[in-house]
PDB file of C-alpha atoms in Angstrom:
ATOM      1  CA  MET T   1       0.000   0.000   0.000  1.00 76.00           C
ATOM      2  CA  LYS T   2       2.844   2.409   0.872  1.00 76.00           C
ATOM      3  CA  ASN T   3       4.470   1.908  -2.523  1.00 77.00           C
ATOM      4  CA  LEU T   4       1.128   2.524  -4.253  1.00 81.00           C
ATOM      5  CA  ILE T   5       0.618   5.753  -2.327  1.00 83.00           C
ATOM      6  CA  ARG T   6       4.169   6.865  -3.170  1.00 83.00           C
ATOM      7  CA  GLY T   7       3.451   6.116  -6.818  1.00 81.00           C
ATOM      8  CA  ASN T   8       0.221   8.127  -6.654  1.00 81.00           C
ATOM      9  CA  ILE T   9       2.063  11.077  -5.109  1.00 85.00           C
ATOM     10  CA  TYR T  10       4.689  10.897  -7.859  1.00 84.00           C
ATOM     11  CA  GLN T  11       1.895  10.842 -10.440  1.00 83.00           C
ATOM     12  CA  LEU T  12       0.266  13.898  -8.854  1.00 86.00           C
ATOM     13  CA  LYS T  13       3.538  15.806  -9.113  1.00 84.00           C
ATOM     14  CA  LYS T  14       3.443  15.299 -12.896  1.00 84.00           C
ATOM     15  CA  ASP T  15      -0.307  15.881 -13.282  1.00 84.00           C
ATOM     16  CA  HIS T  16      -1.143  19.332 -14.651  1.00 87.00           C
ATOM     17  CA  PHE T  17      -4.731  18.903 -13.476  1.00 86.00           C
ATOM     18  CA  PHE T  18      -3.469  18.636  -9.898  1.00 90.00           C
ATOM     19  CA  PHE T  19      -1.742  21.990 -10.245  1.00 91.00           C
ATOM     20  CA  GLY T  20      -5.008  23.326 -11.637  1.00 89.00           C
ATOM     21  CA  CYS T  21      -6.700  22.196  -8.424  1.00 90.00           C
ATOM     22  CA  LEU T  22      -4.012  23.985  -6.425  1.00 91.00           C
ATOM     23  CA  ALA T  23      -4.537  27.154  -8.487  1.00 92.00           C
ATOM     24  CA  LEU T  24      -8.287  26.922  -7.871  1.00 90.00           C
ATOM     25  CA  SER T  25      -7.583  26.549  -4.158  1.00 91.00           C
ATOM     26  CA  VAL T  26      -5.479  29.718  -4.211  1.00 91.00           C
ATOM     27  CA  ILE T  27      -8.277  31.592  -5.996  1.00 90.00           C
ATOM     28  CA  PHE T  28     -10.757  30.313  -3.393  1.00 86.00           C
ATOM     29  CA  LEU T  29      -8.444  31.515  -0.624  1.00 87.00           C
ATOM     30  CA  ILE T  30      -8.038  34.971  -2.188  1.00 88.00           C
ATOM     31  CA  ILE T  31     -11.816  35.334  -2.556  1.00 85.00           C
ATOM     32  CA  SER T  32     -12.275  34.206   1.057  1.00 81.00           C
ATOM     33  CA  ILE T  33      -9.740  36.755   2.279  1.00 80.00           C
ATOM     34  CA  ARG T  34     -11.376  39.552   0.275  1.00 79.00           C
ATOM     35  CA  SER T  35     -14.809  38.605   1.638  1.00 77.00           C
ATOM     36  CA  PHE T  36     -13.358  38.466   5.137  1.00 72.00           C
ATOM     37  CA  SER T  37     -11.706  41.876   4.712  1.00 71.00           C
ATOM     38  CA  SER T  38     -14.993  43.468   3.637  1.00 68.00           C
ATOM     39  CA  GLY T  39     -16.828  41.980   6.637  1.00 60.00           C
ATOM     40  CA  SER T  40     -18.239  44.023   9.472  1.00 52.00           C
ATOM     41  CA  GLU T  41     -15.807  45.246  12.119  1.00 56.00           C
ATOM     42  CA  SER T  42     -18.609  44.947  14.678  1.00 52.00           C
ATOM     43  CA  SER T  43     -18.629  41.141  14.433  1.00 57.00           C
ATOM     44  CA  PRO T  44     -14.967  40.144  14.100  1.00 61.00           C
ATOM     45  CA  VAL T  45     -14.015  36.543  13.347  1.00 65.00           C
ATOM     46  CA  MET T  46     -10.982  35.498  15.371  1.00 72.00           C
ATOM     47  CA  GLY T  47      -8.038  33.558  13.988  1.00 74.00           C
ATOM     48  CA  VAL T  48      -8.952  30.153  15.423  1.00 81.00           C
ATOM     49  CA  SER T  49     -12.565  30.345  14.234  1.00 80.00           C
ATOM     50  CA  SER T  50     -11.470  31.493  10.775  1.00 82.00           C
ATOM     51  CA  PHE T  51      -9.001  28.614  10.583  1.00 85.00           C
ATOM     52  CA  MET T  52     -11.652  26.032  11.510  1.00 82.00           C
ATOM     53  CA  ASP T  53     -14.281  27.494   9.168  1.00 82.00           C
ATOM     54  CA  THR T  54     -11.864  27.323   6.224  1.00 84.00           C
ATOM     55  CA  LEU T  55     -10.664  23.824   7.079  1.00 84.00           C
ATOM     56  CA  LEU T  56     -14.225  22.525   7.285  1.00 83.00           C
ATOM     57  CA  GLY T  57     -15.358  24.280   4.100  1.00 82.00           C
ATOM     58  CA  GLY T  58     -14.312  24.282   0.468  1.00 81.00           C
ATOM     59  CA  ASP T  59     -16.890  21.998  -1.155  1.00 84.00           C
ATOM     60  CA  PHE T  60     -16.187  23.616  -4.529  1.00 87.00           C
ATOM     61  CA  ILE T  61     -12.529  22.641  -4.156  1.00 92.00           C
ATOM     62  CA  LEU T  62     -13.608  19.119  -3.214  1.00 92.00           C
ATOM     63  CA  TYR T  63     -15.504  18.812  -6.511  1.00 92.00           C
ATOM     64  CA  ALA T  64     -12.290  19.732  -8.341  1.00 93.00           C
ATOM     65  CA  PHE T  65     -10.420  16.996  -6.480  1.00 94.00           C
ATOM     66  CA  MET T  66     -13.192  14.553  -7.380  1.00 93.00           C
ATOM     67  CA  LEU T  67     -12.573  15.427 -11.021  1.00 93.00           C
ATOM     68  CA  LEU T  68      -8.847  14.955 -10.419  1.00 94.00           C
ATOM     69  CA  THR T  69      -9.582  11.475  -9.033  1.00 93.00           C
ATOM     70  CA  ALA T  70     -11.801  10.578 -11.968  1.00 93.00           C
ATOM     71  CA  ASN T  71      -9.228  11.879 -14.445  1.00 92.00           C
ATOM     72  CA  MET T  72      -6.412   9.827 -12.866  1.00 91.00           C
ATOM     73  CA  VAL T  73      -8.462   6.622 -12.959  1.00 91.00           C
ATOM     74  CA  ALA T  74      -9.795   7.212 -16.488  1.00 90.00           C
ATOM     75  CA  GLU T  75      -6.262   7.941 -17.704  1.00 88.00           C
ATOM     76  CA  ALA T  76      -5.066   4.692 -16.085  1.00 86.00           C
ATOM     77  CA  TYR T  77      -7.602   2.835 -18.239  1.00 86.00           C
ATOM     78  CA  ARG T  78      -6.818   4.819 -21.419  1.00 87.00           C
ATOM     79  CA  SER T  79      -3.045   4.469 -21.162  1.00 84.00           C
ATOM     80  CA  GLY T  80      -3.086   0.807 -20.193  1.00 83.00           C
ATOM     81  CA  ALA T  81      -1.536   1.592 -16.805  1.00 81.00           C
ATOM     82  CA  MET T  82      -4.407  -0.187 -15.070  1.00 82.00           C
ATOM     83  CA  LYS T  83      -3.646  -3.393 -16.965  1.00 81.00           C
ATOM     84  CA  THR T  84       0.027  -3.064 -16.049  1.00 83.00           C
ATOM     85  CA  ILE T  85      -0.786  -2.522 -12.381  1.00 78.00           C
ATOM     86  CA  ILE T  86      -3.055  -5.549 -12.218  1.00 77.00           C
ATOM     87  CA  GLY T  87      -0.581  -7.583 -14.313  1.00 76.00           C
ATOM     88  CA  ARG T  88       2.107  -7.015 -11.681  1.00 78.00           C
ATOM     89  CA  GLY T  89      -0.047  -8.812  -9.146  1.00 76.00           C
ATOM     90  CA  ILE T  90      -1.112  -5.690  -7.260  1.00 79.00           C
ATOM     91  CA  GLU T  91      -4.440  -6.238  -5.544  1.00 84.00           C
ATOM     92  CA  LYS T  92      -7.264  -4.229  -7.064  1.00 85.00           C
ATOM     93  CA  LYS T  93      -8.587  -3.385  -3.593  1.00 88.00           C
ATOM     94  CA  LYS T  94      -5.245  -1.909  -2.543  1.00 88.00           C
ATOM     95  CA  TYR T  95      -5.061   0.169  -5.718  1.00 89.00           C
ATOM     96  CA  TYR T  96      -8.584   1.497  -5.093  1.00 91.00           C
ATOM     97  CA  LEU T  97      -7.881   2.411  -1.467  1.00 92.00           C
ATOM     98  CA  SER T  98      -4.511   3.980  -2.315  1.00 91.00           C
ATOM     99  CA  ILE T  99      -6.189   6.422  -4.710  1.00 93.00           C
ATOM    100  CA  VAL T 100      -8.917   7.321  -2.209  1.00 94.00           C
ATOM    101  CA  PHE T 101      -6.410   7.858   0.611  1.00 94.00           C
ATOM    102  CA  THR T 102      -3.959   9.848  -1.531  1.00 94.00           C
ATOM    103  CA  ILE T 103      -6.489  12.266  -3.058  1.00 95.00           C
ATOM    104  CA  SER T 104      -8.385  12.689   0.215  1.00 94.00           C
ATOM    105  CA  ALA T 105      -5.130  13.466   2.039  1.00 95.00           C
ATOM    106  CA  ALA T 106      -4.089  15.911  -0.705  1.00 94.00           C
ATOM    107  CA  TYR T 107      -7.402  17.785  -0.456  1.00 94.00           C
ATOM    108  CA  LEU T 108      -7.299  17.907   3.356  1.00 94.00           C
ATOM    109  CA  LEU T 109      -3.690  19.142   3.273  1.00 94.00           C
ATOM    110  CA  VAL T 110      -4.645  21.924   0.847  1.00 93.00           C
ATOM    111  CA  MET T 111      -7.563  22.967   3.074  1.00 92.00           C
ATOM    112  CA  LEU T 112      -5.334  22.795   6.163  1.00 93.00           C
ATOM    113  CA  ILE T 113      -2.814  25.164   4.576  1.00 93.00           C
ATOM    114  CA  SER T 114      -5.636  27.478   3.442  1.00 90.00           C
ATOM    115  CA  GLY T 115      -7.054  27.390   6.960  1.00 88.00           C
ATOM    116  CA  ILE T 116      -3.709  28.335   8.468  1.00 91.00           C
ATOM    117  CA  VAL T 117      -3.375  31.278   6.059  1.00 90.00           C
ATOM    118  CA  MET T 118      -6.909  32.457   6.870  1.00 87.00           C
ATOM    119  CA  GLY T 119      -6.276  31.986  10.586  1.00 85.00           C
ATOM    120  CA  VAL T 120      -3.080  34.045  10.492  1.00 86.00           C
ATOM    121  CA  PHE T 121      -4.808  36.768   8.471  1.00 83.00           C
ATOM    122  CA  ALA T 122      -7.736  36.913  10.905  1.00 81.00           C
ATOM    123  CA  TYR T 123      -5.339  36.869  13.858  1.00 80.00           C
ATOM    124  CA  SER T 124      -3.471  39.882  12.463  1.00 79.00           C
ATOM    125  CA  ARG T 125      -6.742  41.851  12.424  1.00 73.00           C
ATOM    126  CA  PHE T 126      -8.794  40.666  15.396  1.00 71.00           C
ATOM    127  CA  GLY T 127      -6.624  38.376  17.521  1.00 75.00           C
ATOM    128  CA  ILE T 128      -6.351  34.634  17.893  1.00 77.00           C
ATOM    129  CA  GLY T 129      -9.525  34.010  19.894  1.00 72.00           C
ATOM    130  CA  THR T 130     -10.526  30.687  21.429  1.00 73.00           C
ATOM    131  CA  VAL T 131     -12.482  27.598  20.448  1.00 72.00           C
ATOM    132  CA  LEU T 132     -15.643  27.646  22.540  1.00 72.00           C
ATOM    133  CA  TYR T 133     -16.637  24.080  21.742  1.00 75.00           C
ATOM    134  CA  PRO T 134     -13.451  22.024  21.162  1.00 78.00           C
ATOM    135  CA  ALA T 135     -15.302  18.677  21.232  1.00 79.00           C
ATOM    136  CA  TYR T 136     -17.662  19.909  18.505  1.00 81.00           C
ATOM    137  CA  TYR T 137     -14.803  20.937  16.211  1.00 83.00           C
ATOM    138  CA  THR T 138     -12.897  17.711  16.872  1.00 85.00           C
ATOM    139  CA  LEU T 139     -15.885  15.618  15.825  1.00 86.00           C
ATOM    140  CA  SER T 140     -16.556  17.983  12.918  1.00 85.00           C
ATOM    141  CA  ILE T 141     -13.057  17.307  11.570  1.00 89.00           C
ATOM    142  CA  VAL T 142     -13.682  13.555  11.767  1.00 89.00           C
ATOM    143  CA  ALA T 143     -17.013  14.055   9.977  1.00 88.00           C
ATOM    144  CA  ARG T 144     -15.308  16.182   7.330  1.00 89.00           C
ATOM    145  CA  VAL T 145     -12.708  13.481   6.690  1.00 92.00           C
ATOM    146  CA  LEU T 146     -15.494  10.918   6.209  1.00 92.00           C
ATOM    147  CA  PHE T 147     -17.372  13.367   3.972  1.00 91.00           C
ATOM    148  CA  VAL T 148     -14.318  13.916   1.761  1.00 92.00           C
ATOM    149  CA  MET T 149     -13.426  10.224   1.523  1.00 94.00           C
ATOM    150  CA  THR T 150     -17.035   9.370   0.662  1.00 93.00           C
ATOM    151  CA  HIS T 151     -17.162  11.796  -2.263  1.00 92.00           C
ATOM    152  CA  ILE T 152     -13.706  10.837  -3.543  1.00 94.00           C
ATOM    153  CA  SER T 153     -14.710   7.167  -3.288  1.00 95.00           C
ATOM    154  CA  PHE T 154     -17.933   7.716  -5.242  1.00 93.00           C
ATOM    155  CA  ALA T 155     -16.003   9.572  -7.956  1.00 94.00           C
ATOM    156  CA  MET T 156     -13.580   6.662  -8.251  1.00 94.00           C
ATOM    157  CA  THR T 157     -16.265   3.970  -8.176  1.00 94.00           C
ATOM    158  CA  MET T 158     -18.316   5.631 -10.887  1.00 94.00           C
ATOM    159  CA  THR T 159     -15.213   6.217 -13.022  1.00 93.00           C
ATOM    160  CA  ILE T 160     -14.280   2.548 -12.705  1.00 92.00           C
ATOM    161  CA  LEU T 161     -17.799   1.716 -13.861  1.00 90.00           C
ATOM    162  CA  THR T 162     -17.954   4.164 -16.792  1.00 89.00           C
ATOM    163  CA  LYS T 163     -14.193   4.544 -17.516  1.00 87.00           C
ATOM    164  CA  ASN T 164     -14.917   8.217 -18.210  1.00 89.00           C
ATOM    165  CA  ALA T 165     -13.858  11.122 -16.003  1.00 90.00           C
ATOM    166  CA  ILE T 166     -16.826  13.428 -16.659  1.00 92.00           C
ATOM    167  CA  THR T 167     -19.544  10.812 -16.167  1.00 91.00           C
ATOM    168  CA  GLY T 168     -17.649   9.480 -13.170  1.00 90.00           C
ATOM    169  CA  VAL T 169     -17.766  12.858 -11.435  1.00 91.00           C
ATOM    170  CA  ILE T 170     -21.383  13.525 -12.409  1.00 91.00           C
ATOM    171  CA  PHE T 171     -22.593  10.186 -11.054  1.00 90.00           C
ATOM    172  CA  GLY T 172     -20.262  10.572  -8.076  1.00 88.00           C
ATOM    173  CA  LEU T 173     -22.065  13.804  -7.190  1.00 88.00           C
ATOM    174  CA  VAL T 174     -25.563  12.583  -8.017  1.00 87.00           C
ATOM    175  CA  ILE T 175     -25.628   9.344  -6.023  1.00 85.00           C
ATOM    176  CA  PRO T 176     -25.047  10.880  -2.538  1.00 82.00           C
ATOM    177  CA  ASN T 177     -27.786  13.404  -3.406  1.00 82.00           C
ATOM    178  CA  ILE T 178     -30.369  10.873  -4.591  1.00 82.00           C
ATOM    179  CA  PRO T 179     -32.602  11.532  -1.525  1.00 79.00           C
ATOM    180  CA  GLN T 180     -32.868  15.236  -2.459  1.00 79.00           C
ATOM    181  CA  ILE T 181     -33.592  14.332  -6.094  1.00 81.00           C
ATOM    182  CA  LEU T 182     -36.294  11.859  -5.065  1.00 79.00           C
ATOM    183  CA  GLU T 183     -37.912  14.467  -2.829  1.00 76.00           C
ATOM    184  CA  MET T 184     -38.083  16.867  -5.778  1.00 81.00           C
ATOM    185  CA  VAL T 185     -39.737  14.147  -7.878  1.00 80.00           C
ATOM    186  CA  PHE T 186     -42.189  13.354  -5.088  1.00 78.00           C
ATOM    187  CA  ARG T 187     -43.120  17.034  -4.753  1.00 76.00           C
ATOM    188  CA  LEU T 188     -43.840  17.184  -8.486  1.00 79.00           C
ATOM    189  CA  LEU T 189     -46.093  14.140  -8.047  1.00 75.00           C
ATOM    190  CA  LYS T 190     -47.804  15.792  -5.046  1.00 71.00           C
ATOM    191  CA  ILE T 191     -46.430  13.130  -2.720  1.00 75.00           C
ATOM    192  CA  ASN T 192     -45.353  14.324   0.713  1.00 77.00           C
ATOM    193  CA  MET T 193     -42.337  12.208   1.682  1.00 73.00           C
ATOM    194  CA  GLU T 194     -39.259  13.251   3.645  1.00 71.00           C
ATOM    195  CA  LEU T 195     -35.968  11.383   3.205  1.00 67.00           C
ATOM    196  CA  ASP T 196     -33.902  13.358   5.705  1.00 67.00           C
ATOM    197  CA  PHE T 197     -32.511  10.187   7.271  1.00 71.00           C
ATOM    198  CA  PHE T 198     -30.630   9.385   4.047  1.00 72.00           C
ATOM    199  CA  LYS T 199     -29.316  12.915   3.437  1.00 72.00           C
ATOM    200  CA  ILE T 200     -25.653  13.515   4.203  1.00 74.00           C
ATOM    201  CA  SER T 201     -26.150  17.271   4.629  1.00 67.00           C
ATOM    202  CA  ALA T 202     -29.077  16.875   7.048  1.00 59.00           C
ATOM    203  CA  HIS T 203     -27.034  15.231   9.790  1.00 59.00           C
ATOM    204  CA  MET T 204     -24.170  17.657  10.392  1.00 66.00           C
ATOM    205  CA  PRO T 205     -25.008  19.115  13.838  1.00 63.00           C
ATOM    206  CA  SER T 206     -24.846  22.847  14.352  1.00 62.00           C
ATOM    207  CA  ILE T 207     -22.532  24.311  16.973  1.00 60.00           C
ATOM    208  CA  HIS T 208     -25.418  25.140  19.293  1.00 56.00           C
ATOM    209  CA  ALA T 209     -27.052  21.721  18.928  1.00 59.00           C
ATOM    210  CA  ALA T 210     -23.854  19.736  19.384  1.00 60.00           C
ATOM    211  CA  SER T 211     -22.381  21.835  22.205  1.00 61.00           C
ATOM    212  CA  ASN T 212     -25.025  20.468  24.577  1.00 65.00           C
ATOM    213  CA  ASP T 213     -25.406  17.009  23.049  1.00 70.00           C
ATOM    214  CA  LEU T 214     -22.451  15.562  21.148  1.00 75.00           C
ATOM    215  CA  SER T 215     -24.452  12.387  20.538  1.00 76.00           C
ATOM    216  CA  SER T 216     -26.085  14.301  17.676  1.00 74.00           C
ATOM    217  CA  PHE T 217     -22.934  13.397  15.718  1.00 81.00           C
ATOM    218  CA  LEU T 218     -23.776   9.704  15.956  1.00 83.00           C
ATOM    219  CA  LEU T 219     -26.325   9.728  13.134  1.00 82.00           C
ATOM    220  CA  CYS T 220     -23.949  11.880  11.064  1.00 83.00           C
ATOM    221  CA  PHE T 221     -21.197   9.259  11.386  1.00 87.00           C
ATOM    222  CA  VAL T 222     -23.624   6.402  10.694  1.00 88.00           C
ATOM    223  CA  VAL T 223     -24.914   7.958   7.449  1.00 87.00           C
ATOM    224  CA  LEU T 224     -21.459   9.019   6.211  1.00 89.00           C
ATOM    225  CA  SER T 225     -19.932   5.645   7.055  1.00 92.00           C
ATOM    226  CA  GLY T 226     -22.846   3.893   5.355  1.00 91.00           C
ATOM    227  CA  TYR T 227     -22.338   5.817   2.111  1.00 91.00           C
ATOM    228  CA  LEU T 228     -18.561   5.278   2.259  1.00 93.00           C
ATOM    229  CA  ILE T 229     -18.898   1.527   2.844  1.00 95.00           C
ATOM    230  CA  LEU T 230     -21.492   1.300   0.061  1.00 93.00           C
ATOM    231  CA  SER T 231     -19.236   3.107  -2.407  1.00 93.00           C
ATOM    232  CA  ILE T 232     -16.158   1.030  -1.534  1.00 95.00           C
ATOM    233  CA  ALA T 233     -18.120  -2.243  -1.655  1.00 95.00           C
ATOM    234  CA  VAL T 234     -19.551  -1.406  -5.089  1.00 93.00           C
ATOM    235  CA  GLY T 235     -16.123  -0.301  -6.317  1.00 92.00           C
ATOM    236  CA  PHE T 236     -14.529  -3.536  -5.109  1.00 92.00           C
ATOM    237  CA  GLY T 237     -17.319  -5.547  -6.747  1.00 91.00           C
ATOM    238  CA  ILE T 238     -16.915  -3.809 -10.105  1.00 90.00           C
ATOM    239  CA  LEU T 239     -13.132  -4.239 -10.083  1.00 86.00           C
ATOM    240  CA  LYS T 240     -13.425  -7.895  -9.095  1.00 84.00           C
ATOM    241  CA  HIS T 241     -15.602  -8.785 -12.072  1.00 82.00           C
ATOM    242  CA  GLN T 242     -14.130  -6.279 -14.523  1.00 80.00           C
ATOM    243  CA  ASP T 243     -12.114  -7.631 -17.428  1.00 75.00           C
ATOM    244  CA  ILE T 244      -9.313  -5.110 -17.732  1.00 72.00           C
ATOM    245  CA  LYS T 245      -7.845  -5.065 -21.248  1.00 64.00           C
TER     246      LYS T 245
END
């Protein structure tokens, strides 16, 4: 697994799309700083809070990293690298997990660096501040890691299925949001049905809710873990029965 991850890191260093993701991250950071600078002086955001908000945000950047994942996997099929990898006796499961871990870690590292920059900038203006609910933010980071790995995993699974980067990302985004799509269809059919239990976004506790009851994270972890396990299981199943030529 370590050698696979090293190989993935080496591949990222040569991937122009990866540098495009980094450029997009820088643009996101600049926009965030400009928005922060134009904020009200009467409600300052301290350095620690700014750092955590940036680290736990960046969904738009995550979508770019999903496309990076899909592009890497699709290119492995196009170039014949996938056949070479499997021909060397490397387990398909290990290859799958190495991609998910590498891209997820790359995204989280980028957001960590962006968070540090935002935190330092906010600290220079309003001070460092304190974290009022450390347990909430600790669990939020764990939830964010699961959230990122789930989306990266879906992008990879769907790309393995379709062998196309664009369709892989589209399906990778659609599947976790199927409950919302079904609700829209039900509303058009005049059917009143709520599918909140299956929504990823519906289970992230707010600061005020979780500060008094951290057990509210339990359902969040259950739903995220369920989607992640589902995606990995489907990905493993497709790879197992796929005839790679």
